[in-house]
GROMACS .gro file of C-alpha atoms in nm:
model
  450
    1MET     CA    1  -4.153  -3.105  -1.294
    2GLN     CA    2  -4.350  -2.947  -1.010
    3MET     CA    3  -4.546  -2.639  -1.106
    4THR     CA    4  -4.679  -2.378  -0.867
    5ARG     CA    5  -5.011  -2.215  -0.960
    6ILE     CA    6  -5.085  -1.891  -0.783
    7MET     CA    7  -5.422  -1.718  -0.786
    8ILE     CA    8  -5.473  -1.402  -0.586
    9ARG     CA    9  -5.835  -1.420  -0.472
   10ALA     CA   10  -5.855  -1.128  -0.235
   11THR     CA   11  -5.845  -0.871  -0.510
   12GLY     CA   12  -6.111  -0.826  -0.778
   13LEU     CA   13  -6.312  -0.508  -0.721
   14ALA     CA   14  -6.231  -0.496  -0.351
   15GLY     CA   15  -5.862  -0.538  -0.420
   16LEU     CA   16  -5.861  -0.262  -0.680
   17LEU     CA   17  -6.042  -0.030  -0.440
   18LEU     CA   18  -5.774  -0.111  -0.183
   19GLY     CA   19  -5.508  -0.041  -0.446
   20VAL     CA   20  -5.666   0.297  -0.520
   21LEU     CA   21  -5.666   0.380  -0.149
   22VAL     CA   22  -5.301   0.278  -0.127
   23LEU     CA   23  -5.215   0.503  -0.420
   24LEU     CA   24  -5.407   0.794  -0.272
   25ALA     CA   25  -5.222   0.744   0.053
   26THR     CA   26  -4.881   0.731  -0.111
   27GLN     CA   27  -4.911   1.004  -0.373
   28SER     CA   28  -4.829   1.264  -0.110
   29VAL     CA   29  -4.512   1.071  -0.024
   30GLU     CA   30  -4.371   1.030  -0.375
   31ALA     CA   31  -4.284   1.376  -0.501
   32THR     CA   32  -4.290   1.445  -0.873
   33HIS     CA   33  -3.939   1.416  -1.014
   34SER     CA   34  -3.799   1.564  -1.333
   35THR     CA   35  -3.587   1.273  -1.459
   36PHE     CA   36  -3.636   0.899  -1.486
   37ALA     CA   37  -3.542   0.729  -1.161
   38PRO     CA   38  -3.459   0.366  -1.078
   39GLY     CA   39  -3.774   0.162  -1.034
   40ASP     CA   40  -4.000   0.401  -1.224
   41VAL     CA   41  -4.274   0.221  -1.416
   42PHE     CA   42  -4.387   0.313  -1.768
   43VAL     CA   43  -4.722   0.211  -1.917
   44SER     CA   44  -4.790   0.245  -2.290
   45MET     CA   45  -5.136   0.341  -2.409
   46LYS     CA   46  -5.343   0.282  -2.722
   47SER     CA   47  -5.366   0.662  -2.749
   48GLY     CA   48  -4.992   0.674  -2.817
   49GLN     CA   49  -4.909   0.829  -2.482
   50VAL     CA   50  -4.694   0.674  -2.210
   51GLN     CA   51  -4.767   0.703  -1.839
   52TRP     CA   52  -4.460   0.765  -1.624
   53ARG     CA   53  -4.520   0.638  -1.272
   54HIS     CA   54  -4.330   0.611  -0.946
   55PRO     CA   55  -4.227   0.270  -0.808
   56ASP     CA   56  -4.540   0.277  -0.587
   57GLY     CA   57  -4.760   0.316  -0.895
   58SER     CA   58  -4.853   0.681  -0.841
   59LEU     CA   59  -4.856   0.894  -1.155
   60ASN     CA   60  -4.558   1.122  -1.213
   61ALA     CA   61  -4.630   1.251  -1.565
   62VAL     CA   62  -4.774   1.155  -1.903
   63LEU     CA   63  -4.534   1.149  -2.199
   64THR     CA   64  -4.687   1.280  -2.521
   65GLY     CA   65  -4.456   1.244  -2.817
   66ILE     CA   66  -4.461   1.354  -3.179
   67ILE     CA   67  -4.522   1.015  -3.342
   68PRO     CA   68  -4.883   0.892  -3.367
   69GLY     CA   69  -5.006   0.535  -3.347
   70HIS     CA   70  -5.064   0.291  -3.063
   71ALA     CA   71  -4.774   0.290  -2.816
   72GLU     CA   72  -4.663  -0.071  -2.772
   73GLY     CA   73  -4.344  -0.220  -2.624
   74MET     CA   74  -4.074  -0.010  -2.461
   75GLY     CA   75  -3.713  -0.038  -2.352
   76PHE     CA   76  -3.424   0.160  -2.203
   77ASP     CA   77  -3.078   0.178  -2.355
   78ALA     CA   78  -2.761   0.188  -2.144
   79THR     CA   79  -2.777   0.568  -2.120
   80GLY     CA   80  -3.131   0.571  -1.982
   81ILE     CA   81  -3.310   0.683  -2.299
   82LEU     CA   82  -3.660   0.537  -2.336
   83TYR     CA   83  -3.758   0.378  -2.669
   84VAL     CA   84  -4.129   0.340  -2.751
   85ALA     CA   85  -4.261   0.137  -3.046
   86HIS     CA   86  -4.562   0.280  -3.234
   87TRP     CA   87  -4.793   0.097  -3.470
   88CYS     CA   88  -4.929   0.246  -3.793
   89ALA     CA   89  -5.167   0.536  -3.729
   90ASP     CA   90  -5.366   0.504  -4.054
   91PRO     CA   91  -5.481   0.222  -4.284
   92THR     CA   92  -5.207   0.290  -4.540
   93CYS     CA   93  -4.935   0.311  -4.273
   94LEU     CA   94  -4.813   0.653  -4.384
   95THR     CA   95  -4.802   0.783  -4.028
   96GLY     CA   96  -4.686   0.622  -3.708
   97ASN     CA   97  -4.506   0.292  -3.779
   98SER     CA   98  -4.185   0.393  -3.604
   99VAL     CA   99  -3.991   0.392  -3.279
  100GLU     CA  100  -3.976   0.711  -3.075
  101ARG     CA  101  -3.713   0.804  -2.818
  102PHE     CA  102  -3.755   1.007  -2.499
  103SER     CA  103  -3.479   1.170  -2.295
  104SER     CA  104  -3.446   1.090  -1.926
  105ALA     CA  105  -3.641   1.412  -1.865
  106GLY     CA  106  -3.934   1.277  -2.067
  107ALA     CA  107  -3.885   1.496  -2.374
  108SER     CA  108  -3.936   1.344  -2.718
  109LEU     CA  109  -3.614   1.301  -2.917
  110GLY     CA  110  -3.806   1.208  -3.231
  111ALA     CA  111  -3.801   0.898  -3.445
  112PHE     CA  112  -3.532   0.632  -3.424
  113GLY     CA  113  -3.437   0.419  -3.722
  114SER     CA  114  -3.623   0.371  -4.049
  115GLY     CA  115  -3.756   0.105  -4.281
  116TYR     CA  116  -4.016  -0.046  -4.051
  117ASN     CA  117  -4.255  -0.274  -4.241
  118CYS     CA  118  -4.463  -0.282  -4.033
  119ASN     CA  119  -4.607  -0.224  -3.685
  120PRO     CA  120  -4.293  -0.228  -3.468
  121THR     CA  121  -4.396  -0.377  -3.135
  122SER     CA  122  -4.098  -0.438  -2.906
  123VAL     CA  123  -3.744  -0.310  -2.853
  124ASP     CA  124  -3.429  -0.463  -2.704
  125PHE     CA  125  -3.054  -0.392  -2.691
  126ASP     CA  126  -2.724  -0.578  -2.695
  127GLU     CA  127  -2.404  -0.493  -2.509
  128ALA     CA  128  -2.257  -0.315  -2.811
  129GLY     CA  129  -2.548  -0.070  -2.814
  130ASN     CA  130  -2.725  -0.222  -3.114
  131VAL     CA  131  -3.104  -0.203  -3.111
  132TYR     CA  132  -3.339  -0.487  -3.208
  133VAL     CA  133  -3.703  -0.429  -3.300
  134GLY     CA  134  -3.973  -0.694  -3.330
  135GLN     CA  135  -4.246  -0.629  -3.587
  136ALA     CA  136  -4.604  -0.755  -3.582
  137ASP     CA  137  -4.688  -0.746  -3.951
  138CYS     CA  138  -4.578  -0.713  -4.316
  139THR     CA  139  -4.242  -0.897  -4.333
  140GLY     CA  140  -4.252  -0.950  -3.957
  141ASP     CA  141  -3.871  -0.945  -3.956
  142ILE     CA  142  -3.657  -0.869  -3.653
  143LEU     CA  143  -3.474  -0.548  -3.744
  144LYS     CA  144  -3.126  -0.455  -3.619
  145PHE     CA  145  -2.999  -0.096  -3.596
  146ASP     CA  146  -2.678   0.052  -3.464
  147ALA     CA  147  -2.695   0.303  -3.180
  148ALA     CA  148  -2.736   0.588  -3.429
  149GLY     CA  149  -3.041   0.424  -3.586
  150VAL     CA  150  -2.871   0.309  -3.906
  151PRO     CA  151  -3.022  -0.022  -4.029
  152GLN     CA  152  -2.779  -0.313  -3.999
  153ALA     CA  153  -2.981  -0.626  -4.077
  154ALA     CA  154  -3.328  -0.777  -4.114
  155PHE     CA  155  -3.370  -1.128  -3.976
  156ASP     CA  156  -3.638  -1.346  -4.134
  157ALA     CA  157  -3.770  -1.503  -3.815
  158VAL     CA  158  -4.027  -1.779  -3.868
  159PRO     CA  159  -4.377  -1.647  -3.787
  160GLU     CA  160  -4.658  -1.826  -3.609
  161ASN     CA  161  -4.974  -1.615  -3.648
  162ARG     CA  162  -4.807  -1.276  -3.696
  163GLY     CA  163  -4.448  -1.152  -3.708
  164SER     CA  164  -4.176  -1.130  -3.444
  165MET     CA  165  -4.400  -0.921  -3.221
  166TRP     CA  166  -4.251  -0.950  -2.873
  167ILE     CA  167  -3.876  -1.006  -2.851
  168ASP     CA  168  -3.615  -1.036  -2.577
  169LEU     CA  169  -3.242  -1.101  -2.621
  170ALA     CA  170  -3.082  -1.373  -2.408
  171SER     CA  171  -2.762  -1.314  -2.209
  172ASP     CA  172  -2.553  -1.488  -2.477
  173GLY     CA  173  -2.609  -1.180  -2.695
  174CYS     CA  174  -2.724  -1.398  -2.984
  175THR     CA  175  -3.051  -1.577  -2.911
  176ILE     CA  176  -3.372  -1.379  -2.935
  177HIS     CA  177  -3.682  -1.532  -2.778
  178TYR     CA  178  -4.005  -1.409  -2.935
  179THR     CA  179  -4.379  -1.463  -2.951
  180SER     CA  180  -4.590  -1.433  -3.267
  181GLN     CA  181  -4.945  -1.411  -3.131
  182GLY     CA  182  -4.950  -1.788  -3.098
  183ILE     CA  183  -4.887  -2.049  -2.832
  184THR     CA  184  -4.514  -2.089  -2.901
  185VAL     CA  185  -4.211  -1.910  -2.758
  186LYS     CA  186  -3.985  -1.919  -3.062
  187ARG     CA  187  -3.611  -1.845  -3.097
  188PHE     CA  188  -3.381  -1.692  -3.355
  189ASN     CA  189  -3.000  -1.665  -3.347
  190VAL     CA  190  -2.901  -1.322  -3.478
  191CYS     CA  191  -2.528  -1.405  -3.464
  192GLY     CA  192  -2.569  -1.699  -3.699
  193ASN     CA  193  -2.875  -1.562  -3.883
  194ALA     CA  194  -3.058  -1.888  -3.818
  195GLN     CA  195  -3.384  -2.008  -3.669
  196VAL     CA  196  -3.329  -2.239  -3.372
  197ALA     CA  197  -3.555  -2.483  -3.190
  198ASP     CA  198  -3.869  -2.349  -3.026
  199PHE     CA  199  -3.822  -2.277  -2.656
  200ALA     CA  200  -4.168  -2.350  -2.513
  201PHE     CA  201  -4.532  -2.422  -2.585
  202LEU     CA  202  -4.798  -2.232  -2.392
  203SER     CA  203  -5.160  -2.308  -2.309
  204ASP     CA  204  -5.276  -1.971  -2.447
  205VAL     CA  205  -5.155  -1.691  -2.673
  206GLY     CA  206  -4.819  -1.548  -2.570
  207ASN     CA  207  -4.766  -1.173  -2.561
  208ALA     CA  208  -4.482  -0.979  -2.397
  209LEU     CA  209  -4.199  -1.180  -2.243
  210ARG     CA  210  -3.892  -1.113  -2.031
  211ILE     CA  211  -3.585  -1.334  -1.990
  212LEU     CA  212  -3.459  -1.324  -1.631
  213PRO     CA  213  -3.085  -1.324  -1.558
  214ASP     CA  214  -3.098  -1.687  -1.441
  215GLY     CA  215  -3.245  -1.801  -1.774
  216ARG     CA  216  -3.605  -1.834  -1.661
  217VAL     CA  217  -3.864  -1.658  -1.878
  218LEU     CA  218  -4.179  -1.467  -1.782
  219VAL     CA  219  -4.456  -1.461  -2.044
  220ALA     CA  220  -4.786  -1.274  -2.038
  221SER     CA  221  -5.002  -1.548  -2.187
  222ASN     CA  222  -5.359  -1.412  -2.206
  223ARG     CA  223  -5.529  -1.619  -1.933
  224GLU     CA  224  -5.232  -1.600  -1.694
  225ILE     CA  225  -4.868  -1.504  -1.658
  226VAL     CA  226  -4.635  -1.802  -1.676
  227LEU     CA  227  -4.281  -1.856  -1.549
  228LEU     CA  228  -4.075  -2.097  -1.759
  229ASN     CA  229  -3.753  -2.260  -1.645
  230GLY     CA  230  -3.442  -2.276  -1.863
  231SER     CA  231  -3.581  -2.584  -2.038
  232GLY     CA  232  -3.906  -2.411  -2.132
  233GLU     CA  233  -4.120  -2.593  -1.873
  234VAL     CA  234  -4.391  -2.405  -1.684
  235VAL     CA  235  -4.288  -2.394  -1.318
  236GLN     CA  236  -4.524  -2.127  -1.187
  237THR     CA  237  -4.827  -1.925  -1.293
  238TYR     CA  238  -4.968  -1.595  -1.171
  239ASN     CA  239  -5.319  -1.454  -1.188
  240VAL     CA  240  -5.565  -1.224  -1.016
  241ALA     CA  241  -5.924  -1.329  -0.956
  242GLY     CA  242  -6.170  -1.137  -1.169
  243GLU     CA  243  -5.917  -1.023  -1.427
  244PRO     CA  244  -6.000  -1.090  -1.796
  245SER     CA  245  -5.789  -1.346  -1.982
  246LEU     CA  246  -5.592  -1.072  -2.155
  247TRP     CA  247  -5.261  -1.043  -1.971
  248PHE     CA  248  -5.055  -0.845  -2.218
  249GLY     CA  249  -4.744  -0.672  -2.081
  250VAL     CA  250  -4.477  -0.793  -1.840
  251ASP     CA  251  -4.140  -0.668  -1.717
  252SER     CA  252  -3.902  -0.757  -1.436
  253ALA     CA  253  -3.810  -0.498  -1.175
  254GLY     CA  254  -3.479  -0.678  -1.115
  255ASP     CA  255  -3.538  -0.715  -0.741
  256GLY     CA  256  -3.744  -1.033  -0.722
  257THR     CA  257  -4.064  -0.863  -0.837
  258PHE     CA  258  -4.229  -0.798  -1.172
  259TRP     CA  259  -4.503  -0.581  -1.324
  260ALA     CA  260  -4.782  -0.698  -1.555
  261SER     CA  261  -5.061  -0.520  -1.743
  262ASN     CA  262  -5.403  -0.652  -1.840
  263PHE     CA  263  -5.541  -0.525  -2.171
  264GLY     CA  264  -5.895  -0.633  -2.087
  265SER     CA  265  -5.925  -0.427  -1.768
  266GLY     CA  266  -5.658  -0.158  -1.786
  267ASN     CA  267  -5.521  -0.272  -1.450
  268VAL     CA  268  -5.150  -0.298  -1.372
  269TYR     CA  269  -5.006  -0.517  -1.097
  270LYS     CA  270  -4.673  -0.565  -0.925
  271PHE     CA  271  -4.615  -0.929  -0.821
  272ASP     CA  272  -4.365  -1.095  -0.593
  273LEU     CA  273  -4.188  -1.340  -0.824
  274ALA     CA  274  -4.147  -1.614  -0.562
  275THR     CA  275  -4.487  -1.604  -0.393
  276GLY     CA  276  -4.716  -1.439  -0.648
  277THR     CA  277  -4.836  -1.189  -0.388
  278VAL     CA  278  -4.971  -0.867  -0.538
  279LEU     CA  279  -4.764  -0.584  -0.390
  280VAL     CA  280  -4.909  -0.287  -0.582
  281SER     CA  281  -5.207  -0.242  -0.812
  282PHE     CA  282  -5.358   0.050  -1.001
  283ASN     CA  283  -5.586   0.121  -1.295
  284ALA     CA  284  -5.406   0.294  -1.582
  285GLY     CA  285  -5.708   0.347  -1.808
  286PRO     CA  286  -6.022   0.198  -1.961
  287ALA     CA  287  -6.046  -0.157  -2.088
  288PHE     CA  288  -5.862  -0.221  -2.416
  289GLU     CA  289  -5.657   0.100  -2.387
  290VAL     CA  290  -5.362  -0.008  -2.169
  291LYS     CA  291  -5.084  -0.190  -2.353
  292ALA     CA  292  -4.734  -0.276  -2.227
  293VAL     CA  293  -4.532  -0.205  -1.913
  294ALA     CA  294  -4.159  -0.130  -1.868
  295VAL     CA  295  -3.940  -0.071  -1.564
  296ASN     CA  296  -3.646   0.168  -1.557
  297ARG     CA  297  -3.389  -0.085  -1.445
  298ALA     CA  298  -3.154  -0.105  -1.743
  299PRO     CA  299  -2.796  -0.109  -1.614
  300SER     CA  300  -2.514   0.043  -1.814
  301VAL     CA  301  -2.282  -0.223  -1.948
  302VAL     CA  302  -1.911  -0.172  -1.878
  303ILE     CA  303  -1.705  -0.356  -2.137
  304ARG     CA  304  -1.342  -0.467  -2.088
  305ARG     CA  305  -1.288  -0.256  -1.781
  306GLY     CA  306  -1.234  -0.323  -1.412
  307ARG     CA  307  -1.243  -0.626  -1.186
  308MET     CA  308  -1.420  -0.747  -0.874
  309THR     CA  309  -1.260  -0.919  -0.576
  310GLY     CA  310  -1.384  -1.055  -0.247
  311GLY     CA  311  -1.534  -1.346  -0.064
  312GLY     CA  312  -1.738  -1.449   0.233
  313SER     CA  313  -2.031  -1.676   0.307
  314VAL     CA  314  -2.405  -1.716   0.272
  315PHE     CA  315  -2.650  -1.970   0.413
  316THR     CA  316  -2.900  -2.148   0.189
  317ASN     CA  317  -3.275  -2.162   0.249
  318ASP     CA  318  -3.576  -2.350   0.115
  319SER     CA  319  -3.567  -2.156  -0.215
  320ASP     CA  320  -3.230  -2.310  -0.300
  321ALA     CA  321  -3.161  -2.656  -0.437
  322GLY     CA  322  -2.892  -2.924  -0.429
  323VAL     CA  323  -2.807  -2.889  -0.061
  324PRO     CA  324  -3.004  -2.886   0.266
  325SER     CA  325  -3.150  -2.557   0.384
  326GLY     CA  326  -2.911  -2.381   0.619
  327THR     CA  327  -2.597  -2.502   0.440
  328ARG     CA  328  -2.305  -2.262   0.462
  329VAL     CA  329  -2.150  -2.173   0.125
  330THR     CA  330  -1.818  -1.986   0.125
  331HIS     CA  331  -1.642  -1.827  -0.169
  332GLY     CA  332  -1.336  -1.627  -0.269
  333PHE     CA  333  -1.255  -1.470  -0.605
  334GLU     CA  334  -1.073  -1.225  -0.828
  335LEU     CA  335  -1.251  -1.177  -1.162
  336HIS     CA  336  -1.195  -0.933  -1.448
  337CYS     CA  337  -1.465  -0.771  -1.660
  338ASP     CA  338  -1.259  -0.870  -1.964
  339LYS     CA  339  -1.248  -1.249  -1.944
  340ASN     CA  340  -0.918  -1.251  -2.133
  341ARG     CA  341  -0.739  -1.055  -1.861
  342LYS     CA  342  -0.575  -1.253  -1.585
  343PRO     CA  343  -0.596  -1.369  -1.315
  344ASN     CA  344  -0.952  -1.497  -1.296
  345THR     CA  345  -1.001  -1.714  -0.990
  346LEU     CA  346  -1.306  -1.846  -0.809
  347GLU     CA  347  -1.329  -2.101  -0.528
  348ILE     CA  348  -1.663  -2.221  -0.390
  349ASN     CA  349  -1.682  -2.442  -0.080
  350ILE     CA  350  -2.010  -2.612   0.008
  351HIS     CA  351  -2.019  -2.710   0.376
  352ALA     CA  352  -2.270  -2.996   0.359
  353GLY     CA  353  -2.190  -3.351   0.466
  354SER     CA  354  -1.822  -3.417   0.408
  355GLY     CA  355  -1.802  -3.096   0.203
  356SER     CA  356  -1.749  -3.025  -0.165
  357GLN     CA  357  -1.564  -2.769  -0.375
  358PHE     CA  358  -1.576  -2.598  -0.713
  359HIS     CA  359  -1.250  -2.464  -0.858
  360LEU     CA  360  -1.269  -2.233  -1.163
  361GLU     CA  361  -1.027  -2.320  -1.443
  362GLU     CA  362  -1.159  -2.107  -1.731
  363LEU     CA  363  -1.376  -1.795  -1.730
  364THR     CA  364  -1.598  -1.827  -2.039
  365PHE     CA  365  -1.828  -1.525  -1.995
  366ALA     CA  366  -1.799  -1.198  -1.806
  367ARG     CA  367  -2.023  -0.895  -1.787
  368CYS     CA  368  -1.990  -0.598  -1.553
  369THR     CA  369  -2.289  -0.367  -1.516
  370ASP     CA  370  -2.405  -0.072  -1.310
  371ASP     CA  371  -2.743  -0.151  -1.157
  372PRO     CA  372  -2.930   0.177  -1.088
  373THR     CA  373  -3.104   0.019  -0.788
  374ILE     CA  374  -2.767  -0.037  -0.615
  375THR     CA  375  -2.594   0.273  -0.478
  376PRO     CA  376  -2.251   0.182  -0.338
  377THR     CA  377  -2.101   0.437  -0.100
  378PRO     CA  378  -1.848   0.532  -0.207
  379PRO     CA  379  -1.889   0.422  -0.572
  380THR     CA  380  -1.523   0.334  -0.633
  381ALA     CA  381  -1.588   0.175  -0.974
  382PRO     CA  382  -1.821   0.237  -1.270
  383PHE     CA  383  -2.000  -0.094  -1.204
  384ASP     CA  384  -2.145  -0.283  -0.909
  385THR     CA  385  -2.263  -0.615  -1.057
  386TYR     CA  386  -2.048  -0.898  -1.193
  387GLU     CA  387  -2.210  -1.175  -1.397
  388GLY     CA  388  -1.989  -1.466  -1.496
  389LYS     CA  389  -1.981  -1.819  -1.628
  390GLY     CA  390  -1.698  -2.069  -1.634
  391THR     CA  391  -1.577  -2.426  -1.636
  392GLY     CA  392  -1.369  -2.603  -1.376
  393ARG     CA  393  -1.341  -2.894  -1.137
  394TYR     CA  394  -1.599  -3.016  -0.889
  395ASN     CA  395  -1.440  -3.226  -0.616
  396GLY     CA  396  -1.136  -3.262  -0.840
  397GLN     CA  397  -1.328  -3.389  -1.144
  398PRO     CA  398  -1.302  -3.176  -1.462
  399GLY     CA  399  -1.599  -3.073  -1.675
  400ALA     CA  400  -1.803  -2.893  -1.409
  401THR     CA  401  -1.967  -2.557  -1.482
  402ALA     CA  402  -2.071  -2.257  -1.277
  403GLU     CA  403  -2.259  -1.934  -1.335
  404TRP     CA  404  -2.296  -1.653  -1.087
  405ILE     CA  405  -2.391  -1.293  -1.018
  406PHE     CA  406  -2.206  -1.104  -0.743
  407THR     CA  407  -2.293  -0.750  -0.633
  408ASP     CA  408  -2.105  -0.477  -0.448
  409ALA     CA  409  -2.338  -0.248  -0.253
  410GLY     CA  410  -2.059  -0.052  -0.083
  411GLU     CA  411  -1.888  -0.069   0.253
  412PRO     CA  412  -1.892  -0.241   0.497
  413GLY     CA  413  -2.023  -0.523   0.280
  414VAL     CA  414  -2.337  -0.618   0.472
  415ASN     CA  415  -2.555  -0.550   0.167
  416ASP     CA  416  -2.330  -0.726  -0.085
  417ARG     CA  417  -2.494  -1.032  -0.237
  418ILE     CA  418  -2.443  -1.360  -0.407
  419LYS     CA  419  -2.736  -1.276  -0.632
  420LYS     CA  420  -2.716  -1.607  -0.818
  421LEU     CA  421  -2.495  -1.915  -0.803
  422ILE     CA  422  -2.551  -2.237  -0.997
  423ILE     CA  423  -2.296  -2.520  -1.005
  424LYS     CA  424  -2.330  -2.836  -1.215
  425ASP     CA  425  -2.103  -3.140  -1.215
  426ALA     CA  426  -1.951  -3.295  -1.527
  427GLY     CA  427  -2.271  -3.490  -1.590
  428GLY     CA  428  -2.485  -3.177  -1.585
  429ALA     CA  429  -2.645  -3.250  -1.247
  430VAL     CA  430  -2.713  -2.942  -1.036
  431VAL     CA  431  -2.514  -2.968  -0.713
  432LEU     CA  432  -2.597  -2.617  -0.592
  433SER     CA  433  -2.861  -2.372  -0.711
  434ILE     CA  434  -2.911  -2.033  -0.548
  435PRO     CA  435  -3.160  -1.852  -0.776
  436GLU     CA  436  -3.219  -1.478  -0.784
  437PRO     CA  437  -3.248  -1.269  -0.576
  438GLY     CA  438  -2.997  -1.483  -0.383
  439HIS     CA  439  -2.865  -1.393  -0.038
  440GLN     CA  440  -2.682  -1.109   0.133
  441LEU     CA  441  -2.339  -1.201   0.264
  442THR     CA  442  -2.343  -1.313   0.626
  443PHE     CA  443  -1.968  -1.255   0.646
  444GLY     CA  444  -1.733  -1.103   0.390
  445ASN     CA  445  -1.721  -0.833   0.127
  446HIS     CA  446  -1.733  -0.778  -0.250
  447GLN     CA  447  -1.530  -0.493  -0.396
  448ALA     CA  448  -1.554  -0.356  -0.751
  449HIS     CA  449  -1.236  -0.191  -0.883
  450LYS     CA  450  -1.175   0.047  -1.171
   0.00000   0.00000   0.00000
C-alpha cells in the first residue's frame, strides 16, 4: 500500500504571520452573522467557551454557555443545533460533566441528557435522531440518548488507556469507531451491543477522528494527522513544520477539505484533503487551551421520502482508479429514498477498452440528505444528495457491488456531481473508483423529486 506523507514546510512562524495577515485582510469581507451558516467553524476551549468562526477563519462570536468545565468535542444534529461536551469542572465532578446545546443563533439551550459518568468528550448522531456520547473516564461507556435526551442505553466499549473518548458513527448506523487515548482505532457495534475487531493501529496516540463518506477515516494522532483507507491502512499523513506533536481535533468540511487543531500551539489549520496544502490558518488561543474543532456541515436526513432521477457523463482523472485517466463514464438512474419503493434502477457504462457495464439488481442502502453547502435553484425537493449501495451484475456476471453519491445542485445541471462511485466485481476487485469529491457532470442532469 502506497502512503503519501505531506509536510508543509513554508509555515512555522512565517506561515502563521501570513495566516494572521490573511485573516486581517478578510475580516472586513466576512460580515458578522446572527445564525450558524454552512461552513462555519467552531473551536472548543479549555475555558469552556466555544469560538464561532467564519469559513475563512475570522472570528464571528464567542459562545459562553451555562455549564462549566473544559469544552471538548462538538456536533450538530439534523436541525442545526450545536452540542458541546463538557468535562467535570471540579475534583468531585459535581459541576460540569454534561453536554450543552446551543441554538443556531448561539444561545445556550442548557444541558442535554443525564447520567454521565464521567467526562463526556464527543457527540454523534444517527439517522433516527438518537445521540451518542463518548466518555473519557469512570465507566467510559458509550451512552445513547433519544432526541429528547432520555437515556436509552450504555454500551460497555472495551477501553485502551481511557474510555470511549472520541467516537464517530459509520454510515451503516451501527458501527462506532473510537479512540481511547491509545494507539488503536477501536470499534463497537451498537446495534448488536458487541465489540468488533479493531480497525487500525497508529504510530502515536489517537485523538479526534472523522469517518468520511467513502469509508476513509481521518485521525488526529498527536505527531501528525493520518488518513486511513477502508481497511485501516495509513494512506496519507498531514503535518505542519514547527507544530508540536499534539494534533488533537479534526473535522471534515465535506468539500474535499478538513480542519485540524493543535493543542500544543493553539493553532487551527484548514487542509486540502488530496494535496495536504494549508488553505487557512489562525491562532485560536494560547498553548494547551485550544481543544476540538467542528464544521457546520451536518445535513438533514430525509427518511422514506422522495426520489432522484437523471444521468449523464463524467471523465476520470489521475485521482481515480481502475480505469485510465480520461475515461468517459456514463450513467442513468431512478432511485428512491426508501429502498423498498420501486423502481430502483441504475446503469453504469465504462467506456474504456471494449467497454464494461454495471447493472443494479438490488438497492441495499439508500439515504437522502440536504447538504447545506449545496443550494439548488429552485429547491424542488427537501434533499439534494443521494447516497446508495447495491448489488448487481458487472459485464453480465452476478455478485458485483456498487456504492455512490449523486448530488443535485439545481438547473441546468452543470454543477451536479457524481460525488463518489465505486464498483467492485464478484471477486471484490475494484473495477472503478471515483473517490470524493468526485466530478461535475460534463453532460447530463440530476433531479431530486419530492
